[in-house]
Coordinates of C-alpha atoms in Angstrom, one line a residue:
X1 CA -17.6 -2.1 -27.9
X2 CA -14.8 -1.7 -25.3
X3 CA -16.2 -4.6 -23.1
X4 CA -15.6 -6.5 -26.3
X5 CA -12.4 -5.6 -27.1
X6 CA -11.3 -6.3 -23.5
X7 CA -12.6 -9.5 -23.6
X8 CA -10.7 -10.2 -27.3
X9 CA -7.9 -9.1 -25.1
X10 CA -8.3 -11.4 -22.4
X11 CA -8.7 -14.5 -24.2
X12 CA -5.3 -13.9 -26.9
X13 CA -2.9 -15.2 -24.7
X14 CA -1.3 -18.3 -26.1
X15 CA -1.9 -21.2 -25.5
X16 CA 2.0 -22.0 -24.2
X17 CA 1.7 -19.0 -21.5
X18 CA -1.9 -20.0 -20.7
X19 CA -0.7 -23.6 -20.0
X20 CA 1.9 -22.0 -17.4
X21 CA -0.6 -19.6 -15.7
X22 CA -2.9 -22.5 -15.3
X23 CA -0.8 -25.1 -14.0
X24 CA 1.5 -22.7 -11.8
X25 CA -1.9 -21.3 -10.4
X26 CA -3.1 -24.8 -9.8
X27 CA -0.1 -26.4 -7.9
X28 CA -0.7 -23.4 -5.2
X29 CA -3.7 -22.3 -5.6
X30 CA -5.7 -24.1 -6.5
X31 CA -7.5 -22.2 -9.3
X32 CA -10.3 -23.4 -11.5
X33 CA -9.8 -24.1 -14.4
X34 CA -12.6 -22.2 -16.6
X35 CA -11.6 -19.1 -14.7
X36 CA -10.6 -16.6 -18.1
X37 CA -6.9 -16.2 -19.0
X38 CA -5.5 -13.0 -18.7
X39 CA -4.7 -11.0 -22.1
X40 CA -1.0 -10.0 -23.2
X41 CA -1.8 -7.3 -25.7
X42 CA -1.1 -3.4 -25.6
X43 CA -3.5 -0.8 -24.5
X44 CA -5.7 0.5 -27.0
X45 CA -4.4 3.5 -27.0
X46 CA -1.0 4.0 -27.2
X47 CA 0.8 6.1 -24.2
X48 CA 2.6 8.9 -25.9
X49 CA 4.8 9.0 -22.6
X50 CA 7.0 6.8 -24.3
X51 CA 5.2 3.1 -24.3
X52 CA 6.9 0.8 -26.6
X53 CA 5.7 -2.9 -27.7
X54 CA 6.3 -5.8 -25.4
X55 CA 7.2 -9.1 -26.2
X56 CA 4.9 -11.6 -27.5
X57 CA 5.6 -14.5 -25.2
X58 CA 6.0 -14.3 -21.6
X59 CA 6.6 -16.6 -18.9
X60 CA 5.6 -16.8 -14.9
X61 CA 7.7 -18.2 -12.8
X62 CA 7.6 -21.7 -12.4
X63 CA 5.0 -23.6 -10.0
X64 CA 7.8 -24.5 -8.5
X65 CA 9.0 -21.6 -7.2
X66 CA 5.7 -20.4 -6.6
X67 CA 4.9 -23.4 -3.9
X68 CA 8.5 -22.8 -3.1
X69 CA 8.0 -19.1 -2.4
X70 CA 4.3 -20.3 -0.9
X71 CA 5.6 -22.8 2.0
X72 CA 8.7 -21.6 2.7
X73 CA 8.2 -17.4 3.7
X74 CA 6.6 -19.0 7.1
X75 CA 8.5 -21.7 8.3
X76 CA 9.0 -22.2 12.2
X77 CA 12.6 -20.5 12.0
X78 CA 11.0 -17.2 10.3
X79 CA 8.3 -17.1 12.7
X80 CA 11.1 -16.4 15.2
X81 CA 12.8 -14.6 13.4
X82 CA 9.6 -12.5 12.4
X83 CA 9.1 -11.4 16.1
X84 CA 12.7 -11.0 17.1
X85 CA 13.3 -8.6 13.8
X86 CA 11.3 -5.9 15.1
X87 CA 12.6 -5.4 18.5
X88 CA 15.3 -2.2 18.2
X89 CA 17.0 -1.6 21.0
X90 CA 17.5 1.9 22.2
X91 CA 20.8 2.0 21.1
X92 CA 22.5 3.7 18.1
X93 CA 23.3 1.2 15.6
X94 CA 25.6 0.9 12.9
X95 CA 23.6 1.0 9.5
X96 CA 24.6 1.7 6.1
X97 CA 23.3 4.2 3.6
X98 CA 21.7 1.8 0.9
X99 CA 22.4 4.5 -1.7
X100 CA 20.0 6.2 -0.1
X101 CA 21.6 10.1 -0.1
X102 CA 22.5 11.6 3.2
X103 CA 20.9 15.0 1.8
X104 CA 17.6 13.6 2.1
X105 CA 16.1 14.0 5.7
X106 CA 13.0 12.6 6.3
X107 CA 11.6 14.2 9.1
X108 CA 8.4 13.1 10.9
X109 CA 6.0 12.5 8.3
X110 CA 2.5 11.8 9.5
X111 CA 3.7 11.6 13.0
X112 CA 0.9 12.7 15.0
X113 CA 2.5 16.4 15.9
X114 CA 2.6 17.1 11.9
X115 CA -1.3 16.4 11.5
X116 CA -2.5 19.5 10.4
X117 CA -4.1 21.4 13.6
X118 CA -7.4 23.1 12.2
X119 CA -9.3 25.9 14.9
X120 CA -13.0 26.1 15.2
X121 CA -13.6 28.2 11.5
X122 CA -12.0 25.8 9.6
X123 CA -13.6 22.7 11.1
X124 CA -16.7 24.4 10.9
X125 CA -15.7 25.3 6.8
X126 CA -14.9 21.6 6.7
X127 CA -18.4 20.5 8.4
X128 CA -20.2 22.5 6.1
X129 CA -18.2 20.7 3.0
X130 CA -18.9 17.1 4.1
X131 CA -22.7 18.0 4.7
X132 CA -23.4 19.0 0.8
X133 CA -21.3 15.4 -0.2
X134 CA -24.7 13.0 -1.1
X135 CA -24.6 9.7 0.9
X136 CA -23.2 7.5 -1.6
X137 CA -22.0 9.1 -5.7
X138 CA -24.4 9.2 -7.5
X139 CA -22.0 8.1 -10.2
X140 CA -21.0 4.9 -8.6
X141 CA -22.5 1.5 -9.9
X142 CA -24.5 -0.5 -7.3
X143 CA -22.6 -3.2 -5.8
X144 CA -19.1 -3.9 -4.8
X145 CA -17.3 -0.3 -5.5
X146 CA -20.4 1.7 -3.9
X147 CA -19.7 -0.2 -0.6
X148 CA -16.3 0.4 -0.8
X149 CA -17.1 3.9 -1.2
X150 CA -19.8 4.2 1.4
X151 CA -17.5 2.9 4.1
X152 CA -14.5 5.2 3.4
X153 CA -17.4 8.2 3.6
X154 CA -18.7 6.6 6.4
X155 CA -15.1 6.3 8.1
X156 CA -14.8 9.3 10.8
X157 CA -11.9 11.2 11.2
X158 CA -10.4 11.2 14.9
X159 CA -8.1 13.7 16.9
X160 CA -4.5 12.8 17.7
X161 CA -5.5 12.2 21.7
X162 CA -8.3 9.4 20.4
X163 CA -5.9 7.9 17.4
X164 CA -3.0 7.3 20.3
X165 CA -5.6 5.3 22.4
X166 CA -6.0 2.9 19.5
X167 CA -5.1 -0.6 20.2
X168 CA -3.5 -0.4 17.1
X169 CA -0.9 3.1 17.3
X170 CA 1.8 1.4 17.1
X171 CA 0.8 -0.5 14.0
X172 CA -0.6 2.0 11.9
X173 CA 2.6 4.0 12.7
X174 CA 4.7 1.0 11.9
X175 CA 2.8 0.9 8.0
X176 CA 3.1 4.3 7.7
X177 CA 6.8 4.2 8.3
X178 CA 7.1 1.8 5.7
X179 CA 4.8 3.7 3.6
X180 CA 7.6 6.7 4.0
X181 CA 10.8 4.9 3.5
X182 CA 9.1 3.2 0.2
X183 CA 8.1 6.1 -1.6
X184 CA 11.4 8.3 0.1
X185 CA 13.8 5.7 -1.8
X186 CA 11.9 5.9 -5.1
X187 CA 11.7 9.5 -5.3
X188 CA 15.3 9.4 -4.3
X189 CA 16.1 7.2 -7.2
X190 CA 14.1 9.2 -9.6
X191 CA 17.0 12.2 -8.6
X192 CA 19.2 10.1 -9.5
X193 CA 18.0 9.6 -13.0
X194 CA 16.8 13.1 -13.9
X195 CA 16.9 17.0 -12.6
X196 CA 13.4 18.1 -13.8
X197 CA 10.4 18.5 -11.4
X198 CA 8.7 15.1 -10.4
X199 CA 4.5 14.4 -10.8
X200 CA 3.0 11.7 -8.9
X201 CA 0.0 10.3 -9.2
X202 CA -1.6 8.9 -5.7
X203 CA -4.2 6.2 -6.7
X204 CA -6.4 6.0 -3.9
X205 CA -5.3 9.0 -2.0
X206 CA -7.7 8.3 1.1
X207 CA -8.1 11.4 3.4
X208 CA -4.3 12.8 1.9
X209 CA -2.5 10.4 4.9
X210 CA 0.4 11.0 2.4
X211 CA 0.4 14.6 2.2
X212 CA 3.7 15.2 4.3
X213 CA 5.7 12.4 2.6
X214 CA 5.0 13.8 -0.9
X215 CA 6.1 17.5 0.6
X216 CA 9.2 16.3 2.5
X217 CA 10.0 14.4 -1.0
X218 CA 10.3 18.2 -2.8
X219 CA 7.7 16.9 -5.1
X220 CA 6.5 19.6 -8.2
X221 CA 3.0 18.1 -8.9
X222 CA 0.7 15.9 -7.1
X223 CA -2.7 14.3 -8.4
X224 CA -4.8 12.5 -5.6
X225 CA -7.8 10.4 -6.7
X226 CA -9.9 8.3 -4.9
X227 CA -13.4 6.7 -4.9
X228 CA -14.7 8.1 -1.6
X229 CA -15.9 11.5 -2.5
X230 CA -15.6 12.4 1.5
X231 CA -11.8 11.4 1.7
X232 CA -11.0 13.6 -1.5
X233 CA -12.7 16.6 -0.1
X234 CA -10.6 16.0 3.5
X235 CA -7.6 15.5 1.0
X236 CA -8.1 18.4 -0.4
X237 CA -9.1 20.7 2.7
X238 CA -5.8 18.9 4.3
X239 CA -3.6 20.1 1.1
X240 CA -5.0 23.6 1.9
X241 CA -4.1 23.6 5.3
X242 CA -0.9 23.0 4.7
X243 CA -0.8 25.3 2.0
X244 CA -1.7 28.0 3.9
X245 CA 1.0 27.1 7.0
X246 CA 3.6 27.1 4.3
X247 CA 6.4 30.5 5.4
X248 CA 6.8 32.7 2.5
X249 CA 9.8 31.2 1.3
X250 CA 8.2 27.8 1.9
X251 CA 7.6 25.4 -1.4
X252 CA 4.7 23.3 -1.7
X253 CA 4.0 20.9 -5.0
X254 CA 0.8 22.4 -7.1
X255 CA -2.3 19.6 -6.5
X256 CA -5.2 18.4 -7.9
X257 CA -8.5 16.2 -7.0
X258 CA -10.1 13.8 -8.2
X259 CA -13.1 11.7 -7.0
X260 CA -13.4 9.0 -9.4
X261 CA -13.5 4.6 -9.4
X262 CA -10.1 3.9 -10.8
X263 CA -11.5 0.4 -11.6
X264 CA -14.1 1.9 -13.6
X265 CA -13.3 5.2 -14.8
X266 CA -10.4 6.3 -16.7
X267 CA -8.8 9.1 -15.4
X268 CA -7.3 10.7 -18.1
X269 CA -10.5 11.6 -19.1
X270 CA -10.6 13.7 -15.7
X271 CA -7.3 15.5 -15.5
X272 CA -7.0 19.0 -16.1
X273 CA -4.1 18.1 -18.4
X274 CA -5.0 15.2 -20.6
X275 CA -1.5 15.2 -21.8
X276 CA 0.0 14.7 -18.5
X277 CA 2.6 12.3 -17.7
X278 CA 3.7 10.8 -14.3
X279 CA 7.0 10.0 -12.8
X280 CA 5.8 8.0 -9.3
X281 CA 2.3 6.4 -9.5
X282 CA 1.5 5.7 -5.7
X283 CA -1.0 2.9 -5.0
X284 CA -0.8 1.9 -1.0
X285 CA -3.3 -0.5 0.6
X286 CA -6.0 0.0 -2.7
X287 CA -5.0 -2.9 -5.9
X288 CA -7.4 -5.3 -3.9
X289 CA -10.7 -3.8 -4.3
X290 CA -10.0 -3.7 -8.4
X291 CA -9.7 -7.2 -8.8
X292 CA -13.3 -7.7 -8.5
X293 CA -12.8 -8.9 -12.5
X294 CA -10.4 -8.6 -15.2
X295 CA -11.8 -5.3 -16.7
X296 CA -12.1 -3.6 -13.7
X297 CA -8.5 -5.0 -12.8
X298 CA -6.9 -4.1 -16.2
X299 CA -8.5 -0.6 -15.7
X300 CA -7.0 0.2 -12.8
X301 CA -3.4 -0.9 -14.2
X302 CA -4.2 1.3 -16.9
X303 CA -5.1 4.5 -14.9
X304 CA -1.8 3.3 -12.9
X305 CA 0.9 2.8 -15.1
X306 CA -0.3 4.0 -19.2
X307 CA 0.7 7.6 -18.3
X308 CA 3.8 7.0 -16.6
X309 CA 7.2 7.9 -17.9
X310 CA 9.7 5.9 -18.6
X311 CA 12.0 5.5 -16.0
X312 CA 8.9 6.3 -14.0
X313 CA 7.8 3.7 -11.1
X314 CA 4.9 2.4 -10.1
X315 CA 4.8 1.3 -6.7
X316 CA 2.5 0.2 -3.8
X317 CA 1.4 -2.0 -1.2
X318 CA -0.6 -4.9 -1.2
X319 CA -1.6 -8.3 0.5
X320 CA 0.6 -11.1 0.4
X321 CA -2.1 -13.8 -1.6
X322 CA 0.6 -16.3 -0.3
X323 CA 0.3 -15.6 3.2
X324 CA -2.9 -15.0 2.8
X325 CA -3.9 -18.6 1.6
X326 CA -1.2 -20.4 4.2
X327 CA -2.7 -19.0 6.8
X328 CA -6.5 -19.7 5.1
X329 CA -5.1 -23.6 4.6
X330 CA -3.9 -23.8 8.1
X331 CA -7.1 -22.7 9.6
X332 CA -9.6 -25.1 11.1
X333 CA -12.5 -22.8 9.5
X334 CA -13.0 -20.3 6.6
X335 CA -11.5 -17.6 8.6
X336 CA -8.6 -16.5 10.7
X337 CA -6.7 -13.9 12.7
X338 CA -6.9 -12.4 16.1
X339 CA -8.2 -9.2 18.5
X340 CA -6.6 -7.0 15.8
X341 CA -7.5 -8.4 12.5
X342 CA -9.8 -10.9 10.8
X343 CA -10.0 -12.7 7.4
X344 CA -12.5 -14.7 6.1
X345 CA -13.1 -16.6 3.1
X346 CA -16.3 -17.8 1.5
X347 CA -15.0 -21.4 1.3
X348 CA -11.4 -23.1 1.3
X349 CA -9.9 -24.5 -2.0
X350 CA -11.2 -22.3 -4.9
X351 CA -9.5 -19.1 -5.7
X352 CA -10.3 -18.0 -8.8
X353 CA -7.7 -15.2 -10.1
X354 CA -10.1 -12.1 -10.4
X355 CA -13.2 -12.2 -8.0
X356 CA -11.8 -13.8 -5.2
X357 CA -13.5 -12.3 -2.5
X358 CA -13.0 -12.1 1.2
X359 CA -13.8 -9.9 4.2
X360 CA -11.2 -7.9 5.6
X361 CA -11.6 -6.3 9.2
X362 CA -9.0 -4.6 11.3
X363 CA -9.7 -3.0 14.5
X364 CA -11.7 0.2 13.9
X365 CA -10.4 1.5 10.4
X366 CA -11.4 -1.1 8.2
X367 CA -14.6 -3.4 7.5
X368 CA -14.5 -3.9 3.6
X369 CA -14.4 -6.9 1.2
X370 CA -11.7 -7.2 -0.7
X371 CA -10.2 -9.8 -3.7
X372 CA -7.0 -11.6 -3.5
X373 CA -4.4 -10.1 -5.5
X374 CA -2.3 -13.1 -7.4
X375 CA 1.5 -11.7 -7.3
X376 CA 2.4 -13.4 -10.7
X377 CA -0.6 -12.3 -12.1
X378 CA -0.4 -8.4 -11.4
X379 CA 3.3 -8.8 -12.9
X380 CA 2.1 -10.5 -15.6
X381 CA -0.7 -7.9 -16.7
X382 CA 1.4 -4.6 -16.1
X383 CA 3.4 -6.2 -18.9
X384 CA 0.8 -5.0 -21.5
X385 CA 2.1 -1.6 -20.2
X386 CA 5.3 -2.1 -20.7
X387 CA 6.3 -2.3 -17.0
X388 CA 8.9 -4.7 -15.5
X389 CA 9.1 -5.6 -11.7
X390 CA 12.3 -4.0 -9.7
X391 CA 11.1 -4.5 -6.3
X392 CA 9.5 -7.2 -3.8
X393 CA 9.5 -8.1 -0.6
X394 CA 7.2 -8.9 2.3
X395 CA 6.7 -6.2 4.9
X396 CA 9.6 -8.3 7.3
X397 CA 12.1 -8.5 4.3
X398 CA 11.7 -4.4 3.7
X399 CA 11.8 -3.8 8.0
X400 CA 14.8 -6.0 8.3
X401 CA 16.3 -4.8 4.8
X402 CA 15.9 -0.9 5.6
X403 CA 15.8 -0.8 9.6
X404 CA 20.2 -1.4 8.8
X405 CA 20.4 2.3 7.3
X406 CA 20.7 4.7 10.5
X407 CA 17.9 7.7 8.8
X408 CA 15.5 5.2 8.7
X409 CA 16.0 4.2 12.0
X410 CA 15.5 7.5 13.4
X411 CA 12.2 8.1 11.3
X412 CA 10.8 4.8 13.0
X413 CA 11.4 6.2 16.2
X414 CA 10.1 9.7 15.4
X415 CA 6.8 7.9 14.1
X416 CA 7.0 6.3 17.4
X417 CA 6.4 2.9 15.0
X418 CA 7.5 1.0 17.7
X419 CA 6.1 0.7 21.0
X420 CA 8.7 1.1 24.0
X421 CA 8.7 -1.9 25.8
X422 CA 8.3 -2.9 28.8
X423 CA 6.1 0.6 29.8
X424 CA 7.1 2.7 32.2
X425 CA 5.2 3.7 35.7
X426 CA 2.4 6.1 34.0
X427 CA 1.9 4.0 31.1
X428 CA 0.6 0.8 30.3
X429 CA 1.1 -1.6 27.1
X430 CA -0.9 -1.7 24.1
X431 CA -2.1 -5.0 24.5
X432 CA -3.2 -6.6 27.4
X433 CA -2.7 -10.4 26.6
X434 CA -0.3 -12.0 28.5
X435 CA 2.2 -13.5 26.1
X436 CA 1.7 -10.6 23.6
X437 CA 5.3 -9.3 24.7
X438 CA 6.9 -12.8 25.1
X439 CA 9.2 -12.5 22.7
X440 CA 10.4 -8.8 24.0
X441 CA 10.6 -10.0 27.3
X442 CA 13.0 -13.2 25.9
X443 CA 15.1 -11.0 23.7
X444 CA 15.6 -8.6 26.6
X445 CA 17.0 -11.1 28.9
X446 CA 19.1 -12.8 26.4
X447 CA 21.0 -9.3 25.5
X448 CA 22.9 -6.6 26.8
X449 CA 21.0 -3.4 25.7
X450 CA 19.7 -0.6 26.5
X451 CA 15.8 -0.1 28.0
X452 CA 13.4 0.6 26.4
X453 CA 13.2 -2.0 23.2
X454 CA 11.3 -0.9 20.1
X455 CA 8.5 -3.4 19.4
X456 CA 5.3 -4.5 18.6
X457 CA 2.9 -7.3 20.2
X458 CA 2.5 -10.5 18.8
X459 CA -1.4 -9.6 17.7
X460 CA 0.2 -6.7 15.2
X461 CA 2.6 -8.6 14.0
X462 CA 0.5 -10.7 13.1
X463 CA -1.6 -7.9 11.3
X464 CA 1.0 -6.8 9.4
X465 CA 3.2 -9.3 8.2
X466 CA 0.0 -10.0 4.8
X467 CA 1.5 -7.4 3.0
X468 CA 3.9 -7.0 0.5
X469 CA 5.7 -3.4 -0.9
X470 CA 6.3 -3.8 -4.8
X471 CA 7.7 -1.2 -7.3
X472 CA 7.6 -1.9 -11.3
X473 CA 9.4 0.5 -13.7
X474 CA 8.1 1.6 -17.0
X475 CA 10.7 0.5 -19.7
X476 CA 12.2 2.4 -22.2

């Protein structure tokens, strides 16, 4: 019954804002044309956190500005301007506050010194844990969602002196950073809007790599949930250890754990408070395995953003589809990337807007299909939760928008997001490719400054410039 009324749901768009989703998707995308418009109604059940009916027409943006916003975010004077943009000199700079209150002091969060430091009985605790979890759930559906799963499980957990020989530190440091300056503004503007204690809800929690960020935020409730039933128990066993480090006087937000398939399950089914409302729903690196299919994609959306607050935010990171199909379009195969990361594509020129599938790999963390997220089309079903978009930008927009302020600066370096370049006697760079530092090397002889720069290699900026940060707010 409720696969029928999503599918009533699905199809009761009009026929004036399923013309513009179809010919906006077309001019850039490509899209076929039998592929299932997306529905505009509200949720079944109405969110007593304060939902309110949404408008009966709505627009996307208009194909041009979507082939606008397609071809023009990589032209040759970006790509420059994509590798200079992360070199920081050593330096102080100027920067400005963005709003952003001086009280708050981010400190290292997720820096490798903060990971929690278990001895021999808890690891031994923790091995005993991870031995009882069965190798896949056994309430998992065969197919796209148990692989998902199985890898994460699969996924080992390293020490700090492996992690730092990882080709790519630097650039999980570097998304991490941005991962902390995100949620650290949003929490900051919900302080701004309120004085009671704040809930989040962390939609694919992973092994809790967001712990510190949610305790350095002064946080009063925190609900992780994920789909890999190993990475919630090492969420959980990480929450406990720092827990237990905490002084006497020392606050730490109340937590709870979920394992569940957000694109599948509802969670509100699941939490110990099935009245509870959120004020931050936190979904990094995770909308991309839900839109396998429209249910699956309006489910997670639901679990998302139906039990937020208004005023509340849900916000995340994602890959850039636009980037993501440039590069495809430029490629002389179905795939692309480099040493670091690879994409590939079943075939060029058809990319339907749920189910578009493609194989994601980056050096020694992930290994996973994914689909391609369509921008306008996430904006446009969040609607049906009465949620507006606030925030965009590519991951170079945010670094170049947020590097200005002078805390954030000093958080990249205490992440050590950047790699010092060039290396000193007893060390050696990250990569080993010749023109991987080129343009370091150029901006250091064209400037005055102090050694060493802040920088990554041209492989991870590569990496990391598919992604996007987004925030959408629940209305009023």
């Amino acid at each position: 019954m409720e696969n029928s009324t999503k599918a009533e749901e699905c199809e009761k768009i009009s026929d004036e804002a399923k013309a513009s989703i179809v010919s906006e998707t077309e001019s850039s995308f490509g899209i076929n044309k039998n592929t299932t418009a997306l529905g505009t109604g509200l949720s079944e059940k109405a969110s007593i956190c304060g939902q309110v009916d949404t408008p009966k027409k709505r627009k996307m943006e208009s194909a041009e500005d979507l082939v606008k916003e397609s071809t023009s975010e990589e032209d040759t004077p970006s790509k420059k301007r994509k590798l200079d943009a992360g070199i920081v000199p050593e330096e102080k700079g100027s920067g400005d506050n963005e709003g952003i209150s001086k009280k708050r002091r981010m400190e290292t969060d997720d820096f490798p010194k903060d990971e929690p430091s278990t001895g021999d009985g808890t690891q031994k605790k923790r091995k005993r844990e991870l031995e009882d979890v069965p190798e896949k759930q056994k309430n998992i559906e065969e197919g796209h969602s148990s692989a998902v799963a199985a890898h994460y499980n699969e996924l080992q957990e390293v020490g700090l002196e492996k992690r730092s020989q990882s080709r790519i530190f630097y650039l999980r440091n570097f998304n991490n950073w941005m991962k902390s300056v995100l949620i650290g503004e949003f929490l900051e503007n919900l302080r701004q809007k309120k004085k009671r204690d704040i809930t989040v809800l962390d939609l694919g929690c992973g092994k809790g790599g967001d712990l510190l960020k949610w305790k350095k935020g002064r946080i009063n409730k925190l609900v992780c949930t994920d789909i890999a039933d190993v990475s919630v128990k090492q969420c959980q066993q990480r929450y406990e250890d720092m827990k237990n480090r905490c002084r006497d006087n020392e606050y730490i937000f109340n937590a709870e754990f979920i394992t569940a398939d957000c694109s599948k399950e509802l969670l509100i089914d699941k939490f110990r408070d099935p009245e509870m409302c959120f004020d931050i729903c936190s979904c990094q690196f995770v909308c991309h395995y839900s839109f396998e299919s429209y249910e699956q994609a309006d489910t997670m959306l639901r679990n998302a953003c139906e039990r937020l607050s208004p005023g509340g935010y849900f916000i995340g990171t994602t890959p850039n589809s636009f980037e993501l199909i440039r590069r495809l379009e430029t490629s002389e195969t179905e795939s692309f990337g480099n040493e670091i990361y690879t994409v590939k594509f079943q075939k060029k020129g058809d990319y339907p807007l749920f189910g578009c599938k493609y194989d994601f790999n980056l050096e020694g963390v992930v290994d996973v299909p994914e689909f391609l997220v369509y921008f306008p089309l996430l904006t446009e079903m969040v609607k049906k939760y009465n949620m507006k978009l606030v925030y965009k930008k590519t991951f170079l927009e945010f670094y170049e928008e947020k590097i200005k302020n002078n805390e954030n600066k000093m958080l990249l370096k205490r992440m050590q997001a950047l790699e010092p370049y060039p290396a000193n006697e007893n060390s050696k760079l990250a990569s080993e490719k010749v023109d991987d530092y080129e343009h370091a090397a150029k901006y250091m002889k064209n400037s005055q400054v102090k050694l060493p720069l802040g920088t990554l290699s041209k492989s991870e900026w590569e990496a990391t410039s598919i992604y996007l940060v987004f925030a959408f707010e629940k209305q009023r």
